[in-house]
Each structure stands twice: as structure tokens, then as C-alpha cells.
Amino acid sequence: MRKKAKSEVNKPILRGAEVSRAIRNYLLDGDLAPGSRINEVQLASNLGVSRTPVRAALQALAGEGLVEYKDNRGFFVREFQLSDVLDAFEMRALAEGFAVRLAAERGISPQSELDVEKALALGRKALSAETSEQARTDYSASNEAFHRAIHDASRSRLVKDVVALCNSVPQTIFRNVMSFSMETLAHRVEQHEAIYEAIIARKPKEAEDIMRTHVLDVRRAIMRDMSRKSGA
């Protein structure tokens, strides 16, 4: 029997759900190129598991629309057209706007207030970061935390389900926005602050309008980036 290398012995054993989550993150973060064939053997090796949980995860992800199976050829990373991305953003803007309207109408819990305020504090921290890379990292974390807290504050399962569906299009995930500037970052942080103020003031229409503008601003930025990339 081959003696296991030290790195293999110490490598954690991933469960099926963890394998699916890891591959999903690869796809959503763009680590696997759109349209490329997925090498199951290499993927299994990278994750330190056999091909069985990898294949099960890919079958599940095919059901989510993130990958495609082609007869006798295997699994491929799904390619999304610009129209798919724009449609997903339109739907996300509606869902996110609905979430803040519900939060403002129903009022938010002390825990939700705390979660939102922590996210806003991280956003303000991003504005004073020493490097643009650190600013982007801090803002990305702040943004994800802010929207997650808003979804929780809405107390709506429907909102979470619709946003999860939109997230099956990788380009709609806010951390994947390619365009970046400190001016843009500052504007988005201001929008977060304004959304929260409208929720606390119990102004549902105002909160909804700002949130929809916020999401559609990102949509426009991604549309510009994708158009430039396709024309390069």
C-alpha cells in the first residue's frame, strides 16, 4: 500500500454538500471558464475527493442551471448571454426592492438592525482603505452582508428564493462586478446608508426606489463591462 503524503493525511475530507458548495463557488467566482468542459478527475483531485461526489454535485448543479451535460462529452460550464444577465438583474431589482419595502413596512428586529449596521461599518471602512484592492475586498464583504441582512429583515422566503435563482447567473453576483473606482464605491456605500435610513424611518416606497436604483446601477456597470469585453 502506498504511504500517504503528509499533505494528504492532513487534508480535510469533504462531505457531499461541501463538494457541491465548493464547485458552485468555483463557477460563481469564474474560476471555471464559461463554455469550458469540466475535468472531473482534476476537480476531484483539487478537492481531495473521489469522482463520485463530484459527479453527484455536477448533476445537482446542472439542475440549478449552472452547468450543462452533453451526451458522451460530459459536463460543461454554462455560458450566459448578455440578455440573460440583464433579465436576471431586472428580476433581482424587483426582489431586492420588495425586500426593503417589506422590512420598512413590518419593521426590523434588533438583530437585523445590528447586522445591517455592522455591514455599513465595513462599507465605511472600505472608503478609508490604503489600497484599491483592500477597498474592493472590504466593500465586497460589506455588500454581501448588507443584502443578506436585508433579505433576513424582510422575513420573506420568496425574496430569498428569487435572489438565489438570480444568482445562478454568475455575473449578477455583486462581488463579480468588474468595474471599480473609489467614486463608485463611495456612491454605493451612500446608497446603502440611504436605504437603511428609509427602512428605519418606515418609508417603504423610498427604500424600494433607492434599492432598485442601487441594483440597476450595478446592472448598467456590468452591461458596459460585458459590452467592452465582447468588443475587445
CSV table of C-alpha atoms in Angstrom, one decimal:
chain,number,residue,atom,x,y,z
A,1,MET,CA,0.0,0.0,0.0
A,2,ARG,CA,1.3,3.4,-0.9
A,3,LYS,CA,2.2,5.5,2.1
A,4,LYS,CA,0.2,8.7,2.1
A,5,ALA,CA,2.0,12.0,1.9
A,6,LYS,CA,1.7,14.3,4.9
A,7,SER,CA,-0.4,16.8,2.9
A,8,GLU,CA,-2.8,14.1,2.0
A,9,VAL,CA,-3.2,12.9,5.6
A,10,ASN,CA,-3.9,16.4,6.8
A,11,LYS,CA,-6.3,17.3,4.0
A,12,PRO,CA,-9.9,17.5,5.4
A,13,ILE,CA,-12.5,15.1,4.0
A,14,LEU,CA,-15.3,17.0,2.3
A,15,ARG,CA,-18.9,15.9,2.6
A,16,GLY,CA,-21.2,15.8,-0.4
A,17,ALA,CA,-22.8,19.2,0.4
A,18,GLU,CA,-19.4,20.7,0.9
A,19,VAL,CA,-18.2,19.4,-2.5
A,20,SER,CA,-21.3,21.0,-4.1
A,21,ARG,CA,-20.7,24.3,-2.4
A,22,ALA,CA,-17.0,24.3,-3.4
A,23,ILE,CA,-17.8,23.6,-7.1
A,24,ARG,CA,-20.6,26.2,-7.0
A,25,ASN,CA,-18.2,28.8,-5.7
A,26,TYR,CA,-15.7,27.9,-8.5
A,27,LEU,CA,-18.5,28.5,-11.0
A,28,LEU,CA,-19.9,31.7,-9.5
A,29,ASP,CA,-16.4,33.2,-9.0
A,30,GLY,CA,-15.4,32.5,-12.6
A,31,ASP,CA,-12.6,30.0,-11.7
A,32,LEU,CA,-14.1,27.7,-14.4
A,33,ALA,CA,-14.4,29.5,-17.7
A,34,PRO,CA,-17.8,29.7,-19.4
A,35,GLY,CA,-18.2,27.1,-22.1
A,36,SER,CA,-15.3,25.0,-20.9
A,37,ARG,CA,-15.5,21.3,-20.4
A,38,ILE,CA,-15.2,20.3,-16.7
A,39,ASN,CA,-12.4,17.9,-16.0
A,40,GLU,CA,-14.0,15.7,-13.3
A,41,VAL,CA,-10.7,13.9,-12.5
A,42,GLN,CA,-8.8,17.2,-12.0
A,43,LEU,CA,-11.7,18.7,-10.0
A,44,ALA,CA,-11.8,15.7,-7.7
A,45,SER,CA,-8.0,15.9,-7.2
A,46,ASN,CA,-8.2,19.6,-6.3
A,47,LEU,CA,-10.9,18.9,-3.8
A,48,GLY,CA,-9.3,15.7,-2.4
A,49,VAL,CA,-12.3,13.5,-3.1
A,50,SER,CA,-13.3,10.7,-5.5
A,51,ARG,CA,-15.2,11.3,-8.7
A,52,THR,CA,-18.4,10.0,-7.2
A,53,PRO,CA,-19.3,13.1,-5.1
A,54,VAL,CA,-18.0,15.4,-7.8
A,55,ARG,CA,-20.3,13.8,-10.4
A,56,ALA,CA,-23.3,14.0,-7.9
A,57,ALA,CA,-22.5,17.6,-7.3
A,58,LEU,CA,-22.3,18.4,-11.1
A,59,GLN,CA,-25.6,16.7,-11.7
A,60,ALA,CA,-27.2,18.8,-8.9
A,61,LEU,CA,-25.6,22.0,-10.4
A,62,ALA,CA,-27.0,21.0,-13.8
A,63,GLY,CA,-30.4,21.1,-12.2
A,64,GLU,CA,-29.6,24.6,-11.0
A,65,GLY,CA,-28.7,25.7,-14.5
A,66,LEU,CA,-25.0,26.4,-13.7
A,67,VAL,CA,-23.6,23.5,-15.8
A,68,GLU,CA,-24.8,21.6,-18.8
A,69,TYR,CA,-24.4,17.9,-19.6
A,70,LYS,CA,-23.8,16.9,-23.2
A,71,ASP,CA,-24.2,13.3,-24.2
A,72,ASN,CA,-20.9,11.4,-24.4
A,73,ARG,CA,-19.0,14.6,-23.8
A,74,GLY,CA,-19.5,15.3,-20.1
A,75,PHE,CA,-20.3,18.4,-18.1
A,76,PHE,CA,-19.7,21.9,-19.4
A,77,VAL,CA,-19.8,25.3,-17.7
A,78,ARG,CA,-22.9,27.1,-18.9
A,79,GLU,CA,-22.4,30.2,-20.9
A,80,PHE,CA,-24.8,33.1,-20.3
A,81,GLN,CA,-25.8,35.7,-22.9
A,82,LEU,CA,-25.9,39.4,-22.1
A,83,SER,CA,-29.7,39.2,-22.3
A,84,ASP,CA,-29.7,36.5,-19.6
A,85,VAL,CA,-27.6,38.7,-17.3
A,86,LEU,CA,-29.8,41.8,-17.9
A,87,ASP,CA,-33.0,39.8,-17.3
A,88,ALA,CA,-31.6,38.4,-14.0
A,89,PHE,CA,-30.7,41.9,-12.9
A,90,GLU,CA,-34.2,43.2,-13.6
A,91,MET,CA,-35.7,40.4,-11.6
A,92,ARG,CA,-33.2,41.0,-8.8
A,93,ALA,CA,-34.0,44.6,-8.7
A,94,LEU,CA,-37.7,43.8,-8.2
A,95,ALA,CA,-36.9,41.2,-5.5
A,96,GLU,CA,-34.5,43.4,-3.6
A,97,GLY,CA,-36.9,46.4,-3.8
A,98,PHE,CA,-39.7,44.2,-2.4
A,99,ALA,CA,-37.4,43.1,0.4
A,100,VAL,CA,-36.7,46.6,1.7
A,101,ARG,CA,-40.3,47.6,1.3
A,102,LEU,CA,-41.3,44.7,3.5
A,103,ALA,CA,-38.6,45.5,6.0
A,104,ALA,CA,-39.8,49.1,6.2
A,105,GLU,CA,-43.5,48.1,6.4
A,106,ARG,CA,-43.0,45.4,9.0
A,107,GLY,CA,-40.2,47.0,11.0
A,108,ILE,CA,-36.9,45.2,11.6
A,109,SER,CA,-35.7,43.3,14.6
A,110,PRO,CA,-32.9,44.4,16.9
A,111,GLN,CA,-30.7,41.6,15.5
A,112,SER,CA,-31.4,42.7,11.9
A,113,GLU,CA,-30.5,46.3,12.9
A,114,LEU,CA,-27.2,45.1,14.3
A,115,ASP,CA,-26.4,43.0,11.2
A,116,VAL,CA,-27.1,46.0,8.9
A,117,GLU,CA,-25.1,48.4,11.0
A,118,LYS,CA,-22.1,46.0,11.0
A,119,ALA,CA,-22.3,45.8,7.2
A,120,LEU,CA,-22.5,49.6,6.9
A,121,ALA,CA,-19.5,50.0,9.2
A,122,LEU,CA,-17.5,47.7,7.0
A,123,GLY,CA,-18.5,49.7,4.0
A,124,ARG,CA,-17.3,52.9,5.6
A,125,LYS,CA,-14.1,51.1,6.4
A,126,ALA,CA,-13.6,50.4,2.7
A,127,LEU,CA,-13.6,54.1,1.9
A,128,SER,CA,-10.5,54.6,4.0
A,129,ALA,CA,-8.6,51.5,2.8
A,130,GLU,CA,-5.0,52.1,1.9
A,131,THR,CA,-5.2,50.2,-1.4
A,132,SER,CA,-7.9,49.8,-4.0
A,133,GLU,CA,-7.6,46.0,-3.7
A,134,GLN,CA,-8.3,46.2,0.1
A,135,ALA,CA,-11.2,48.7,-0.6
A,136,ARG,CA,-12.8,46.3,-3.0
A,137,THR,CA,-12.4,43.4,-0.6
A,138,ASP,CA,-13.9,45.3,2.2
A,139,TYR,CA,-16.8,46.6,0.1
A,140,SER,CA,-17.5,43.2,-1.3
A,141,ALA,CA,-17.8,41.7,2.2
A,142,SER,CA,-19.9,44.7,3.3
A,143,ASN,CA,-22.2,44.5,0.3
A,144,GLU,CA,-22.9,40.8,0.7
A,145,ALA,CA,-23.5,41.2,4.4
A,146,PHE,CA,-25.8,44.2,3.8
A,147,HIS,CA,-28.0,42.4,1.2
A,148,ARG,CA,-28.1,39.2,3.3
A,149,ALA,CA,-29.2,41.2,6.3
A,150,ILE,CA,-31.9,43.0,4.3
A,151,HIS,CA,-33.2,39.6,3.0
A,152,ASP,CA,-33.4,38.4,6.6
A,153,ALA,CA,-35.1,41.6,7.7
A,154,SER,CA,-37.8,41.1,5.1
A,155,ARG,CA,-38.8,37.8,6.6
A,156,SER,CA,-39.8,36.6,3.2
A,157,ARG,CA,-38.8,33.2,1.9
A,158,LEU,CA,-39.9,34.2,-1.6
A,159,VAL,CA,-37.3,37.0,-1.7
A,160,LYS,CA,-34.5,34.6,-0.8
A,161,ASP,CA,-35.7,32.1,-3.4
A,162,VAL,CA,-35.9,34.7,-6.2
A,163,VAL,CA,-32.4,36.1,-5.3
A,164,ALA,CA,-31.0,32.6,-5.2
A,165,LEU,CA,-32.4,32.0,-8.7
A,166,CYS,CA,-30.9,35.2,-10.0
A,167,ASN,CA,-27.6,34.2,-8.5
A,168,SER,CA,-27.5,31.2,-10.8
A,169,VAL,CA,-26.2,33.7,-13.4
A,170,PRO,CA,-22.7,34.4,-12.0
A,171,GLN,CA,-22.5,37.9,-13.4
A,172,THR,CA,-25.4,39.1,-11.2
A,173,ILE,CA,-23.5,38.4,-8.0
A,174,PHE,CA,-22.3,41.8,-6.8
A,175,ARG,CA,-18.8,40.5,-5.9
A,176,ASN,CA,-18.2,39.7,-9.6
A,177,VAL,CA,-18.7,43.3,-10.8
A,178,MET,CA,-15.7,44.1,-12.9
A,179,SER,CA,-15.8,47.9,-13.0
A,180,PHE,CA,-14.5,49.6,-9.9
A,181,SER,CA,-13.5,53.0,-8.7
A,182,MET,CA,-13.4,54.8,-5.3
A,183,GLU,CA,-16.0,57.2,-6.6
A,184,THR,CA,-18.4,54.3,-7.5
A,185,LEU,CA,-17.7,52.6,-4.2
A,186,ALA,CA,-18.5,55.8,-2.2
A,187,HIS,CA,-21.8,56.2,-4.2
A,188,ARG,CA,-22.8,52.6,-3.4
A,189,VAL,CA,-22.0,53.0,0.3
A,190,GLU,CA,-24.1,56.1,0.3
A,191,GLN,CA,-27.0,54.2,-1.2
A,192,HIS,CA,-26.7,51.5,1.5
A,193,GLU,CA,-26.9,54.2,4.1
A,194,ALA,CA,-29.9,55.8,2.5
A,195,ILE,CA,-31.7,52.5,2.2
A,196,TYR,CA,-31.2,51.8,5.8
A,197,GLU,CA,-32.3,55.2,6.9
A,198,ALA,CA,-35.5,54.8,4.8
A,199,ILE,CA,-36.2,51.4,6.5
A,200,ILE,CA,-35.7,52.8,10.0
A,201,ALA,CA,-37.9,55.8,9.1
A,202,ARG,CA,-40.6,53.3,7.9
A,203,LYS,CA,-40.7,54.8,4.4
A,204,PRO,CA,-41.2,51.7,2.2
A,205,LYS,CA,-41.6,53.5,-1.1
A,206,GLU,CA,-38.4,55.5,-0.6
A,207,ALA,CA,-36.5,52.4,0.5
A,208,GLU,CA,-37.8,50.4,-2.5
A,209,ASP,CA,-36.9,53.2,-5.0
A,210,ILE,CA,-33.3,53.6,-3.7
A,211,MET,CA,-32.7,49.8,-3.7
A,212,ARG,CA,-34.0,49.3,-7.2
A,213,THR,CA,-31.7,52.2,-8.4
A,214,HIS,CA,-28.8,50.6,-6.5
A,215,VAL,CA,-29.2,47.2,-8.2
A,216,LEU,CA,-29.8,48.7,-11.6
A,217,ASP,CA,-26.7,50.8,-11.3
A,218,VAL,CA,-24.7,47.6,-10.9
A,219,ARG,CA,-26.6,46.2,-13.9
A,220,ARG,CA,-25.5,49.1,-16.1
A,221,ALA,CA,-21.9,48.7,-14.9
A,222,ILE,CA,-21.9,45.1,-15.8
A,223,MET,CA,-23.6,45.8,-19.2
A,224,ARG,CA,-20.8,48.2,-20.0
A,225,ASP,CA,-18.1,45.8,-19.0
A,226,MET,CA,-19.5,42.9,-20.9
A,227,SER,CA,-20.0,45.0,-24.0
A,228,ARG,CA,-16.4,46.2,-23.8
A,229,LYS,CA,-15.2,42.7,-23.4
A,230,SER,CA,-17.2,41.3,-26.3
A,231,GLY,CA,-15.9,44.2,-28.5
A,232,ALA,CA,-12.2,43.7,-27.5
